[in-house]
CSV table of C-alpha atoms in Angstrom, one decimal:
chain,number,residue,atom,x,y,z
A,1121,MET,CA,-0.1,-0.1,0.2
A,1122,ALA,CA,1.1,3.6,-0.7
A,1123,ALA,CA,2.5,5.8,1.9
A,1124,VAL,CA,-0.1,8.1,3.9
A,1125,VAL,CA,-0.2,12.0,4.5
A,1126,LEU,CA,1.3,12.3,7.5
A,1127,VAL,CA,-0.3,15.7,8.8
A,1128,VAL,CA,-4.2,16.2,8.5
A,1129,SER,CA,-6.9,17.8,8.9
A,1130,ALA,CA,-9.9,17.6,11.2
A,1131,CYS,CA,-14.0,17.0,10.3
A,1132,SER,CA,-17.6,17.1,12.3
A,1133,SER,CA,-20.7,15.4,12.5
A,1134,PRO,CA,-22.7,13.6,10.2
A,1135,GLU,CA,-24.7,16.6,9.6
A,1136,GLY,CA,-21.9,18.7,8.6
A,1137,GLY,CA,-21.6,20.8,12.2
A,1138,PRO,CA,-20.2,19.7,15.4
A,1139,PRO,CA,-22.4,17.5,17.9
A,1140,PRO,CA,-25.2,19.1,19.3
A,1141,GLY,CA,-24.5,21.5,22.6
A,1142,PRO,CA,-26.7,21.1,25.6
A,1143,GLU,CA,-30.1,20.1,25.4
A,1144,PRO,CA,-32.8,23.1,26.5
A,1145,ASP,CA,-34.3,23.1,29.9
A,1146,ALA,CA,-38.1,22.6,30.7
A,1147,THR,CA,-38.1,26.6,30.7
A,1148,GLY,CA,-36.8,26.6,27.2
A,1149,GLY,CA,-33.2,27.8,28.1
A,1150,THR,CA,-29.8,25.8,28.4
A,1151,GLY,CA,-29.5,25.2,32.3
A,1152,VAL,CA,-27.5,28.1,32.9
A,1153,SER,CA,-28.6,30.9,35.3
A,1154,GLU,CA,-29.1,34.7,34.5
A,1155,THR,CA,-25.6,35.1,36.5
A,1156,GLN,CA,-23.6,32.9,34.9
A,1157,ASP,CA,-22.9,32.6,31.4
A,1158,ARG,CA,-21.2,29.1,31.8
A,1159,ALA,CA,-23.2,25.8,31.4
A,1160,ALA,CA,-22.7,23.1,33.6
A,1161,PRO,CA,-21.9,19.7,32.7
A,1162,PRO,CA,-24.4,17.4,32.2
A,1163,ALA,CA,-25.4,15.5,35.2
A,1164,GLU,CA,-24.3,11.9,33.6
A,1165,LEU,CA,-20.6,13.5,33.7
A,1166,GLU,CA,-20.4,14.9,36.9
A,1167,GLU,CA,-18.3,12.2,38.0
A,1168,PHE,CA,-15.5,13.0,35.4
A,1169,TYR,CA,-15.8,16.5,36.0
A,1170,GLN,CA,-15.2,16.3,39.8
A,1171,GLN,CA,-12.4,13.8,40.2
A,1172,GLN,CA,-9.4,14.5,41.6
A,1173,LEU,CA,-5.5,14.6,39.8
A,1174,ASN,CA,-2.9,12.9,41.7
A,1175,TRP,CA,0.2,14.3,40.9
A,1176,GLU,CA,2.8,11.8,41.3
A,1177,ASP,CA,6.7,11.8,39.9
A,1178,CYS,CA,7.0,10.9,36.1
A,1179,GLU,CA,9.1,8.3,34.5
A,1180,THR,CA,12.7,8.3,34.5
A,1181,GLY,CA,14.4,10.9,32.6
A,1182,VAL,CA,11.8,13.6,32.9
A,1183,ASP,CA,12.8,16.9,34.7
A,1184,GLU,CA,12.4,16.5,38.6
A,1185,HIS,CA,10.1,19.5,38.3
A,1186,MET,CA,7.3,17.6,36.4
A,1187,ARG,CA,4.8,16.0,37.6
A,1188,CYS,CA,2.6,13.3,35.6
A,1189,SER,CA,-1.0,12.1,36.2
A,1190,SER,CA,-4.2,10.1,34.6
A,1191,LEU,CA,-7.6,11.1,33.9
A,1192,ALA,CA,-10.8,9.0,33.5
A,1193,VAL,CA,-13.3,10.0,30.7
A,1194,PRO,CA,-16.1,8.0,29.1
A,1195,LEU,CA,-15.1,5.8,26.2
A,1196,ASP,CA,-18.5,6.8,24.6
A,1197,TYR,CA,-19.8,10.5,25.3
A,1198,GLU,CA,-23.3,9.0,24.4
A,1199,ASP,CA,-22.8,6.0,27.3
A,1200,PRO,CA,-21.1,8.3,30.0
A,1201,GLN,CA,-21.9,5.4,32.8
A,1202,GLY,CA,-20.3,2.6,30.1
A,1203,THR,CA,-16.4,1.8,29.4
A,1204,GLN,CA,-14.0,4.5,31.1
A,1205,ILE,CA,-10.6,5.0,29.4
A,1206,GLU,CA,-7.2,6.6,31.0
A,1207,LEU,CA,-5.6,9.4,29.8
A,1208,ALA,CA,-2.0,10.2,30.4
A,1209,LEU,CA,-1.2,14.0,31.4
A,1210,ILE,CA,2.1,15.8,32.5
A,1211,THR,CA,2.4,19.5,33.6
A,1212,SER,CA,5.8,21.6,33.7
A,1213,SER,CA,5.4,22.3,37.5
A,1214,LEU,CA,2.6,22.7,39.8
A,1215,GLU,CA,3.2,26.2,40.8
A,1216,ASP,CA,0.2,28.5,41.5
A,1217,ARG,CA,-0.4,30.1,38.4
A,1218,PRO,CA,-2.8,29.3,35.3
A,1219,TYR,CA,-2.3,26.0,32.9
A,1220,LEU,CA,-1.4,26.1,29.6
A,1221,LEU,CA,-2.6,23.4,27.6
A,1222,THR,CA,-0.7,22.3,24.6
A,1223,ASN,CA,-0.8,19.7,21.6
A,1224,PRO,CA,2.0,19.1,19.4
A,1225,GLY,CA,-0.1,17.7,16.7
A,1226,GLY,CA,-0.5,14.1,14.5
A,1227,PRO,CA,-3.2,13.1,14.9
A,1228,GLY,CA,-1.4,10.7,17.2
A,1229,GLN,CA,1.7,12.7,18.8
A,1230,SER,CA,2.7,12.4,22.4
A,1231,GLY,CA,1.8,15.7,24.1
A,1232,VAL,CA,3.6,14.3,27.3
A,1233,ASP,CA,6.6,13.4,25.6
A,1234,THR,CA,6.3,17.0,24.0
A,1235,VAL,CA,6.2,18.6,27.3
A,1236,ALA,CA,8.9,15.9,28.9
A,1237,HIS,CA,11.7,16.4,26.0
A,1238,ASN,CA,10.9,19.1,23.9
A,1239,LEU,CA,9.4,21.9,26.2
A,1240,SER,CA,12.1,24.6,25.4
A,1241,ALA,CA,11.0,24.1,21.7
A,1242,THR,CA,7.3,24.6,22.1
A,1243,VAL,CA,7.2,27.5,24.5
A,1244,THR,CA,9.3,30.4,25.1
A,1245,PRO,CA,11.1,30.9,28.9
A,1246,GLN,CA,8.4,33.7,29.0
A,1247,VAL,CA,5.4,31.8,29.0
A,1248,LEU,CA,7.1,29.1,31.1
A,1249,ASP,CA,7.6,31.3,33.8
A,1250,GLU,CA,3.7,32.5,33.5
A,1251,PHE,CA,1.9,29.5,33.3
A,1252,ASN,CA,2.4,25.2,34.1
A,1253,ILE,CA,2.3,23.9,30.5
A,1254,VAL,CA,0.6,20.8,30.2
A,1255,GLY,CA,0.7,18.0,27.6
A,1256,PHE,CA,-1.6,14.9,27.4
A,1257,ASP,CA,-1.8,11.9,25.4
A,1258,PRO,CA,-5.2,12.1,23.0
A,1259,ARG,CA,-7.2,9.0,23.4
A,1260,GLY,CA,-5.9,6.1,21.3
A,1261,VAL,CA,-2.2,7.6,21.7
A,1262,HIS,CA,0.5,6.0,23.5
A,1263,ARG,CA,-0.1,6.5,26.9
A,1264,SER,CA,-3.6,6.8,27.0
A,1265,THR,CA,-5.6,3.6,26.5
A,1266,PRO,CA,-3.6,3.0,22.9
A,1267,VAL,CA,-4.9,2.1,19.4
A,1268,VAL,CA,-2.8,-1.4,18.9
A,1269,CYS,CA,-2.9,-2.9,15.5
A,1270,MET,CA,0.3,-4.7,15.2
A,1271,ASP,CA,3.4,-6.2,17.6
A,1272,ASP,CA,7.0,-4.8,16.3
A,1273,ALA,CA,7.8,-8.1,14.4
A,1274,GLN,CA,4.2,-7.5,12.2
A,1275,MET,CA,5.0,-3.5,12.1
A,1276,ASP,CA,8.3,-3.9,10.9
A,1277,ALA,CA,7.2,-6.7,7.9
A,1278,TYR,CA,3.9,-3.9,7.2
A,1279,ARG,CA,6.6,-1.1,6.1
A,1280,GLN,CA,8.3,-3.4,4.3
A,1281,GLN,CA,5.8,-4.6,2.0
A,1282,VAL,CA,6.6,-3.8,-1.7
A,1283,GLY,CA,3.0,-3.2,-3.3
A,1284,ASP,CA,1.9,-1.7,-6.5
A,1285,THR,CA,2.1,1.8,-6.0
A,1286,ASP,CA,0.0,2.7,-9.2
A,1287,LEU,CA,-2.6,0.2,-8.2
A,1288,ASP,CA,-2.8,0.0,-11.8
A,1289,ASP,CA,-5.7,-3.0,-12.5
A,1290,ASP,CA,-8.5,-4.6,-11.1
A,1291,ALA,CA,-6.1,-7.6,-9.6
A,1292,ALA,CA,-3.9,-4.7,-7.6
A,1293,TYR,CA,-7.1,-3.2,-6.2
A,1294,ALA,CA,-8.4,-6.6,-5.0
A,1295,ALA,CA,-4.9,-7.2,-3.8
A,1296,ALA,CA,-5.1,-3.5,-1.6
A,1297,PHE,CA,-8.6,-4.1,-0.3
A,1298,ALA,CA,-7.6,-7.5,0.8
A,1299,ASP,CA,-4.9,-6.3,2.8
A,1300,ALA,CA,-6.6,-3.6,3.9
A,1301,GLU,CA,-9.4,-5.9,5.5
A,1302,ARG,CA,-6.5,-8.1,6.7
A,1303,ILE,CA,-5.2,-5.0,9.1
A,1304,ALA,CA,-8.6,-3.3,9.7
A,1305,GLN,CA,-9.7,-6.9,11.3
A,1306,GLN,CA,-6.1,-6.7,13.2
A,1307,CYS,CA,-6.6,-3.4,14.8
A,1308,HIS,CA,-10.3,-4.8,15.7
A,1309,GLU,CA,-8.7,-7.8,17.3
A,1310,HIS,CA,-6.6,-5.6,19.5
A,1311,SER,CA,-8.3,-2.7,20.2
A,1312,GLY,CA,-12.0,-3.8,20.3
A,1313,GLU,CA,-14.5,-1.0,20.7
A,1314,LEU,CA,-11.9,1.8,21.0
A,1315,LEU,CA,-11.7,2.3,17.3
A,1316,GLY,CA,-14.8,4.0,17.1
A,1317,TYR,CA,-14.2,6.7,19.7
A,1318,VAL,CA,-10.6,8.2,18.9
A,1319,ASP,CA,-12.5,10.9,16.8
A,1320,THR,CA,-11.4,14.6,17.1
A,1321,PHE,CA,-14.8,15.6,18.7
A,1322,SER,CA,-14.8,13.0,21.4
A,1323,ALA,CA,-10.8,14.1,22.0
A,1324,ALA,CA,-12.3,17.7,22.4
A,1325,LYS,CA,-14.6,16.9,25.2
A,1326,ASP,CA,-12.0,15.4,26.9
A,1327,MET,CA,-10.2,18.7,26.7
A,1328,ASP,CA,-13.2,20.0,28.5
A,1329,ILE,CA,-12.6,17.4,31.4
A,1330,MET,CA,-9.0,18.6,31.6
A,1331,ARG,CA,-10.0,22.1,32.0
A,1332,ALA,CA,-12.3,21.4,35.1
A,1333,VAL,CA,-10.2,19.1,37.0
A,1334,LEU,CA,-7.2,21.8,36.3
A,1335,ASP,CA,-9.7,24.2,38.2
A,1336,GLN,CA,-9.7,26.6,35.1
A,1337,ASP,CA,-12.4,29.1,34.3
A,1338,GLU,CA,-11.2,29.2,30.9
A,1339,LEU,CA,-9.2,26.9,28.4
A,1340,HIS,CA,-6.1,28.6,27.5
A,1341,TYR,CA,-4.5,26.4,24.7
A,1342,VAL,CA,-1.5,26.3,22.1
A,1343,GLY,CA,-2.1,23.5,19.3
A,1344,PHE,CA,0.0,22.8,16.3
A,1345,SER,CA,-0.9,21.3,13.0
A,1346,TYR,CA,-3.7,19.1,13.9
A,1347,GLY,CA,-3.7,20.4,17.2
A,1348,THR,CA,-5.3,23.3,15.5
A,1349,LYS,CA,-8.4,21.0,14.5
A,1350,LEU,CA,-8.6,19.8,18.1
A,1351,GLY,CA,-8.4,23.7,19.3
A,1352,LEU,CA,-11.4,24.2,16.6
A,1353,ALA,CA,-13.3,21.6,17.6
A,1354,TYR,CA,-13.3,22.6,21.2
A,1355,ALA,CA,-14.2,26.2,20.2
A,1356,GLU,CA,-17.1,24.5,18.8
A,1357,LEU,CA,-18.7,22.5,21.3
A,1358,PHE,CA,-17.1,24.6,24.6
A,1359,PRO,CA,-17.2,28.7,23.2
A,1360,GLU,CA,-17.8,29.8,26.9
A,1361,TYR,CA,-14.5,27.9,27.8
A,1362,VAL,CA,-12.3,29.8,25.4
A,1363,GLY,CA,-9.3,31.4,27.3
A,1364,ARG,CA,-6.3,32.3,24.9
A,1365,PHE,CA,-6.0,30.4,22.1
A,1366,VAL,CA,-3.3,29.9,19.8
A,1367,LEU,CA,-3.7,27.7,16.9
A,1368,ASP,CA,-0.3,27.5,14.6
A,1369,SER,CA,-0.3,25.9,11.2
A,1370,VAL,CA,-3.9,25.9,11.4
A,1371,MET,CA,-5.7,23.2,9.3
A,1372,ASP,CA,-8.5,24.1,7.1
A,1373,VAL,CA,-11.1,21.9,9.1
A,1374,SER,CA,-13.7,22.8,6.0
A,1375,LEU,CA,-12.0,20.6,3.5
A,1376,ASP,CA,-13.2,17.0,2.8
A,1377,ALA,CA,-10.6,14.0,2.7
A,1378,HIS,CA,-9.7,14.2,-0.9
A,1379,GLU,CA,-9.6,18.1,-0.7
A,1380,LEU,CA,-6.9,18.0,2.0
A,1381,ALA,CA,-4.4,15.3,0.1
A,1382,VAL,CA,-4.2,17.5,-2.8
A,1383,THR,CA,-3.2,20.4,-0.9
A,1384,GLN,CA,-1.2,18.9,1.1
A,1385,THR,CA,0.7,16.5,-1.4
A,1386,ALA,CA,1.2,19.7,-3.3
A,1387,GLY,CA,2.4,21.7,-0.4
A,1388,PHE,CA,5.2,18.9,-0.1
A,1389,GLU,CA,5.9,19.7,-3.8
A,1390,SER,CA,6.3,22.7,-3.3
A,1391,ALA,CA,8.4,22.7,-0.2
A,1392,LEU,CA,10.1,19.7,-3.0
A,1393,GLU,CA,11.2,22.9,-5.3
A,1394,SER,CA,12.3,25.4,-2.7
A,1395,PHE,CA,14.7,22.9,-1.7
A,1396,ALA,CA,16.0,22.0,-5.3
A,1397,ALA,CA,15.9,25.9,-5.8
A,1398,TRP,CA,18.6,26.0,-2.9
A,1399,CYS,CA,20.4,22.8,-3.6
A,1400,ALA,CA,20.8,23.7,-7.1
A,1401,GLU,CA,22.9,26.8,-5.9
A,1402,SER,CA,25.0,25.4,-3.6
A,1403,ASP,CA,28.3,23.7,-4.6
A,1404,GLN,CA,27.6,20.7,-3.0
A,1405,CYS,CA,24.2,19.2,-4.7
A,1406,PRO,CA,24.3,15.6,-6.5
A,1407,VAL,CA,22.4,16.9,-9.2
A,1408,GLU,CA,23.6,19.2,-11.6
A,1409,GLY,CA,21.8,21.9,-13.7
A,1410,GLU,CA,18.9,23.8,-12.3
A,1411,ALA,CA,16.1,23.4,-9.9
A,1412,GLU,CA,13.6,21.4,-12.4
A,1413,ASN,CA,17.0,19.1,-12.9
A,1414,VAL,CA,17.1,18.3,-9.2
A,1415,VAL,CA,13.2,17.5,-8.7
A,1416,ALA,CA,13.7,15.2,-11.7
A,1417,GLY,CA,16.6,13.6,-10.3
A,1418,VAL,CA,14.4,13.0,-6.6
A,1419,GLN,CA,11.5,11.7,-9.5
A,1420,GLU,CA,14.2,9.2,-10.8
A,1421,VAL,CA,15.5,8.0,-7.6
A,1422,PHE,CA,12.3,7.1,-6.1
A,1423,ALA,CA,11.1,5.5,-8.9
A,1424,ASP,CA,14.4,3.4,-9.0
A,1425,VAL,CA,13.6,2.1,-5.8
A,1426,GLN,CA,9.9,1.5,-6.2
A,1427,GLN,CA,10.9,-0.9,-9.2
A,1428,ASN,CA,14.5,-2.2,-6.9
A,1429,PRO,CA,13.8,-1.7,-3.7
A,1430,ARG,CA,17.3,-1.7,-1.6
A,1431,THR,CA,18.3,-4.1,1.3
A,1432,MET,CA,19.8,-2.3,3.9
A,1433,PRO,CA,22.7,-3.3,6.4
A,1434,ASP,CA,20.1,-4.4,9.1
A,1435,GLY,CA,18.7,-6.8,6.6
A,1436,ARG,CA,15.5,-5.2,6.1
A,1437,LEU,CA,13.6,-3.7,2.9
A,1438,LEU,CA,13.6,0.0,2.0
A,1439,ASN,CA,11.0,0.1,-0.3
A,1440,ALA,CA,9.4,3.3,-2.1
A,1441,SER,CA,6.9,4.5,0.8
A,1442,THR,CA,9.9,4.1,3.2
A,1443,LEU,CA,12.0,6.4,1.1
A,1444,VAL,CA,9.3,9.0,0.7
A,1445,SER,CA,8.5,9.1,4.6
A,1446,GLY,CA,12.2,9.1,5.2
A,1447,PHE,CA,12.4,12.1,2.5
A,1448,ILE,CA,9.7,14.3,3.6
A,1449,THR,CA,10.7,14.6,7.6
A,1450,PRO,CA,13.5,16.8,6.7
A,1451,LEU,CA,11.8,18.9,4.3
A,1452,TYR,CA,9.3,20.4,6.7
A,1453,HIS,CA,11.8,22.9,7.6
A,1454,PRO,CA,15.2,24.7,5.9
A,1455,GLN,CA,17.1,23.5,8.9
A,1456,GLY,CA,16.6,20.0,7.4
A,1457,TRP,CA,17.4,21.1,4.1
A,1458,GLY,CA,21.7,20.4,4.6
A,1459,PRO,CA,21.1,17.1,5.9
A,1460,LEU,CA,18.6,16.1,3.0
A,1461,ARG,CA,21.1,17.2,0.4
A,1462,ASP,CA,23.7,14.8,2.2
A,1463,GLY,CA,21.5,12.2,2.1
A,1464,LEU,CA,20.1,12.5,-1.3
A,1465,THR,CA,24.0,12.7,-2.4
A,1466,ALA,CA,24.8,9.6,-0.6
A,1467,ALA,CA,21.5,7.7,-2.4
A,1468,VAL,CA,23.0,9.3,-5.5
A,1469,THR,CA,26.6,8.3,-5.7
A,1470,GLU,CA,27.3,5.6,-3.5
A,1471,ASP,CA,23.5,3.9,-3.4
A,1472,ASP,CA,23.5,4.5,0.3
A,1473,PHE,CA,19.8,5.0,1.7
A,1474,TYR,CA,20.9,5.0,5.2
A,1475,ALA,CA,19.7,8.4,6.4
A,1476,PHE,CA,16.2,7.9,4.5
A,1477,GLN,CA,15.6,4.8,6.5
A,1478,TYR,CA,17.0,6.8,9.9
A,1479,TRP,CA,14.3,9.4,9.4
A,1480,ALA,CA,11.2,6.8,8.1
A,1481,ASP,CA,12.4,5.1,11.5
A,1482,LEU,CA,11.7,8.3,13.4
A,1483,GLN,CA,8.8,9.4,11.8
A,1484,ALA,CA,7.3,5.5,12.6
A,1485,GLY,CA,8.8,5.9,16.3
A,1486,ARG,CA,11.1,2.8,15.7
A,1487,GLY,CA,13.9,2.8,18.1
A,1488,PRO,CA,17.6,1.9,17.1
A,1489,ASP,CA,16.9,-1.5,18.7
A,1490,GLY,CA,13.9,-2.6,16.3
A,1491,SER,CA,11.4,-1.9,19.2
A,1492,TYR,CA,8.4,0.7,18.5
A,1493,GLU,CA,7.8,2.4,22.0
A,1494,TRP,CA,4.5,2.9,20.7
A,1495,ILE,CA,3.4,3.1,16.9
A,1496,ASN,CA,1.6,6.2,16.2
A,1497,THR,CA,0.9,5.2,12.7
A,1498,TRP,CA,-2.6,3.7,13.6
A,1499,ALA,CA,-3.8,6.1,15.8
A,1500,PHE,CA,-3.5,8.4,13.1
A,1501,ARG,CA,-5.3,6.0,10.7
A,1502,ALA,CA,-7.8,5.5,13.1
A,1503,VAL,CA,-8.7,9.3,13.7
A,1504,MET,CA,-8.7,9.8,10.3
A,1505,CYS,CA,-11.3,7.1,9.4
A,1506,LEU,CA,-13.5,8.4,11.8
A,1507,ASP,CA,-13.2,11.9,11.1
A,1508,TYR,CA,-13.6,11.5,7.5
A,1509,PRO,CA,-15.6,9.8,5.1
A,1510,THR,CA,-13.7,8.9,2.3
A,1511,ALA,CA,-14.0,7.4,-1.4
A,1512,GLN,CA,-15.1,3.9,-1.2
A,1513,THR,CA,-15.2,2.1,-4.8
A,1514,GLN,CA,-12.2,1.8,-7.2
A,1515,GLU,CA,-13.5,3.8,-9.6
A,1516,GLU,CA,-14.0,6.8,-6.7
A,1517,ILE,CA,-10.1,6.1,-5.7
A,1518,GLU,CA,-8.7,5.7,-9.3
A,1519,ALA,CA,-10.3,9.2,-9.6
A,1520,GLU,CA,-8.7,11.2,-6.8
A,1521,GLN,CA,-5.7,9.3,-7.5
A,1522,GLN,CA,-5.6,10.5,-10.9
A,1523,GLU,CA,-5.5,14.3,-9.7
A,1524,LEU,CA,-3.5,13.8,-6.9
A,1525,ASN,CA,-0.5,12.6,-9.4
A,1526,GLU,CA,-1.4,15.7,-11.7
A,1527,ARG,CA,-1.0,18.3,-8.9
A,1528,ALA,CA,1.8,16.8,-7.4
A,1529,PRO,CA,4.1,14.3,-9.9
A,1530,THR,CA,6.7,13.8,-7.3
A,1531,PHE,CA,4.6,12.3,-4.2
A,1532,GLY,CA,1.4,11.8,-5.7
A,1533,PRO,CA,1.7,8.5,-6.5
A,1534,TYR,CA,3.2,7.7,-3.1
A,1535,MET,CA,0.8,9.5,-0.7
A,1536,GLY,CA,-2.6,8.4,-2.0
A,1537,HIS,CA,-5.1,5.6,-1.9
A,1538,ASP,CA,-6.3,6.7,1.7
A,1539,GLY,CA,-9.8,5.5,1.2
A,1540,VAL,CA,-8.5,1.7,0.8
A,1541,LEU,CA,-8.1,1.3,4.5
A,1542,CYS,CA,-11.0,3.5,5.4
A,1543,SER,CA,-13.4,1.5,3.1
A,1544,GLN,CA,-12.6,-1.5,5.2
A,1545,TRP,CA,-12.1,0.5,8.7
A,1546,PRO,CA,-14.7,-1.7,11.4
A,1547,TYR,CA,-16.5,1.5,12.1
A,1548,PRO,CA,-18.0,4.4,10.0
A,1549,PRO,CA,-16.8,8.0,10.2
A,1550,VAL,CA,-18.8,10.0,12.5
A,1551,ASN,CA,-17.9,13.6,11.7
A,1552,GLU,CA,-17.2,15.5,8.3
A,1553,PRO,CA,-15.8,18.8,7.6
A,1554,TRP,CA,-17.8,21.7,8.9
A,1555,GLU,CA,-17.1,25.5,8.9
A,1556,PRO,CA,-16.2,27.1,12.0
A,1557,GLU,CA,-18.0,30.7,12.4
A,1558,LEU,CA,-17.6,30.9,16.6
A,1559,PRO,CA,-19.9,34.1,17.0
A,1560,GLU,CA,-19.1,33.4,21.0
A,1561,VAL,CA,-15.6,33.3,20.9
A,1562,GLU,CA,-14.1,36.5,21.9
A,1563,GLN,CA,-10.8,36.2,20.3
A,1564,VAL,CA,-8.6,33.1,18.5
A,1565,LEU,CA,-4.9,33.9,17.2
A,1566,LEU,CA,-3.9,32.2,14.0
A,1567,LEU,CA,-0.2,31.4,13.0
A,1568,SER,CA,1.2,30.3,9.7
A,1569,THR,CA,4.3,30.7,7.4
A,1570,THR,CA,4.1,31.3,3.9
A,1571,GLY,CA,6.4,28.4,2.9
A,1572,ASP,CA,4.5,26.0,4.9
A,1573,PRO,CA,4.7,22.4,3.3
A,1574,ALA,CA,2.4,20.6,5.5
A,1575,THR,CA,-0.5,23.0,6.5
A,1576,PRO,CA,-0.5,25.9,3.3
A,1577,VAL,CA,-1.2,29.3,4.7
A,1578,ALA,CA,-4.2,29.4,2.4
A,1579,TRP,CA,-5.6,27.0,5.0
A,1580,ALA,CA,-4.9,29.7,7.6
A,1581,GLU,CA,-6.2,32.4,5.5
A,1582,ASP,CA,-9.5,30.8,4.7
A,1583,MET,CA,-10.3,30.0,8.8
A,1584,HIS,CA,-9.4,33.5,9.2
A,1585,LEU,CA,-12.3,34.6,6.6
A,1586,GLU,CA,-14.5,32.0,8.6
A,1587,ILE,CA,-13.6,33.5,11.7
A,1588,PRO,CA,-14.8,36.7,12.6
A,1589,ALA,CA,-12.7,36.9,16.2
A,1590,SER,CA,-9.7,35.4,14.9
A,1591,SER,CA,-6.5,37.6,14.3
A,1592,LEU,CA,-4.0,36.1,11.4
A,1593,LEU,CA,-0.4,36.4,12.1
A,1594,VAL,CA,1.5,35.2,9.1
A,1595,SER,CA,5.6,34.6,9.0
A,1596,ASP,CA,7.6,35.1,5.6
A,1597,ALA,CA,9.5,32.2,6.2
A,1598,GLU,CA,9.4,28.3,4.9
A,1599,GLY,CA,9.0,25.2,7.2
A,1600,HIS,CA,6.0,24.2,9.4
A,1601,ILE,CA,5.4,25.6,12.8
A,1602,ALA,CA,5.5,29.4,13.5
A,1603,TYR,CA,5.8,29.9,16.8
A,1604,ARG,CA,9.6,28.2,17.1
A,1605,PRO,CA,13.0,29.9,18.8
A,1606,GLY,CA,14.5,32.7,16.8
A,1607,ASN,CA,11.5,33.8,15.1
A,1608,SER,CA,11.0,36.9,16.9
A,1609,CYS,CA,8.3,38.4,14.9
A,1610,VAL,CA,6.2,35.7,16.2
A,1611,THR,CA,7.3,34.8,19.5
A,1612,ASP,CA,6.7,38.5,20.7
A,1613,VAL,CA,3.5,38.7,19.7
A,1614,VAL,CA,2.3,35.1,21.1
A,1615,ASP,CA,4.2,35.7,24.0
A,1616,GLU,CA,2.1,39.5,24.5
A,1617,TYR,CA,-1.2,37.5,23.8
A,1618,LEU,CA,-1.0,34.5,26.3
A,1619,ILE,CA,0.8,36.4,29.2
A,1620,SER,CA,-1.2,40.0,29.0
A,1621,GLY,CA,-4.2,39.1,26.5
A,1622,GLU,CA,-3.1,42.1,24.0
A,1623,LEU,CA,-3.8,41.1,20.7
A,1624,PHE,CA,-3.9,43.3,17.3
A,1625,GLN,CA,-7.4,42.9,15.0
A,1626,GLY,CA,-7.1,41.4,11.7
A,1627,ARG,CA,-4.2,40.3,9.4
A,1628,GLN,CA,-0.4,41.5,9.9
A,1629,ASP,CA,2.5,39.9,8.1
A,1630,CYS,CA,5.8,39.8,9.4
């Protein structure tokens, strides 16, 4: 099966909007008194909203000031007295100051790991001095009742499969659908009904329980990439609790699955062209000529590995999907362009693909010893299949793939066919795209870079037009994520907003 898109977007309810809010009470209201503009949680959720967190020391290797805990939430919010699941949380400290919740994206990335091991790249020292930073693993992810489909050996075997990337005949599609059915059944055997309840709106409801147990009157939040989708879902469900919200590398939640795949894959194509122009101007580029020659050279390398997968020194097979996954990883940010050029040089001149195997392993969560601490691939896929209705038939998938290949000739052939697996998923989609207006939200800060390969700036611009209360800050820079060390034109604005609440109106470029 082909590689999948690495970062994705969000969806909503089957009717095209968020799940319904509180039901009116007997008087026609929502149960909120005239002196209180915030709804009390439904009675059936009271036990979850009133639970106490037990903060303890974290695992070895985590800063001694950090504390970890777990939170109980209902698996199914329509049946809160049924099965419960545990979510993992971490806080940078327990000082007497507000909490700031964060999500690193994915879907499938660990917020606990982000705070534990990458806090200095998540927020500035100024913000860290003003807030306790809280990370969490969303439902289905890592420590939070994870989606499990395979063991380490099975995951290695899955990643080494050599399939027909083009799926250009009936037999190839039949084999792909059969493989997808096998994987879906395997996921269901290991994860059971969890697979039907890891959608984004359920995760957003979990966030409001977090707000309550952290004793916060409103939720302050910084979400990156997919984390912006999670933030927008929360704002749809709980607008009265939205505090200072920063959404960085914004997902356009109005796009359907195919529109998202085409736009994002075209974004990686543009990033490749930028890298190629930079490489062509350097004196160490392994492909001679102009930028278009570099792009053509990359396409030739991909096609060669597709036809002739390489056996790596550790005995594993490097196929085209693994190569493309490894290639994209350093393409996210210009700081990766130098290592990417070196890796491409080794591949072209020495037939050495170690760098790409290494980057693909990082992306897949595989450690040097061959173990997967946790496999975010399946949390990613489970969320996607619930959040997005996708093409189901061979004819529909073929038509979408043709457009993807035309828009992104380098990456398109290796990053499509998403509908194949979701068509066999044991649970149907529960959400779909929606247009967020958020009339009750007072302010939200949207961030983007002009050269973001994963979440194009057009997505942030679209959401800015949709949301009246939003302010949009666009950084003229390459790479994914705008709020990062060294980008002071962004960090200064974000820090001022988070710390003091001061925010410009409209759009600002820097």
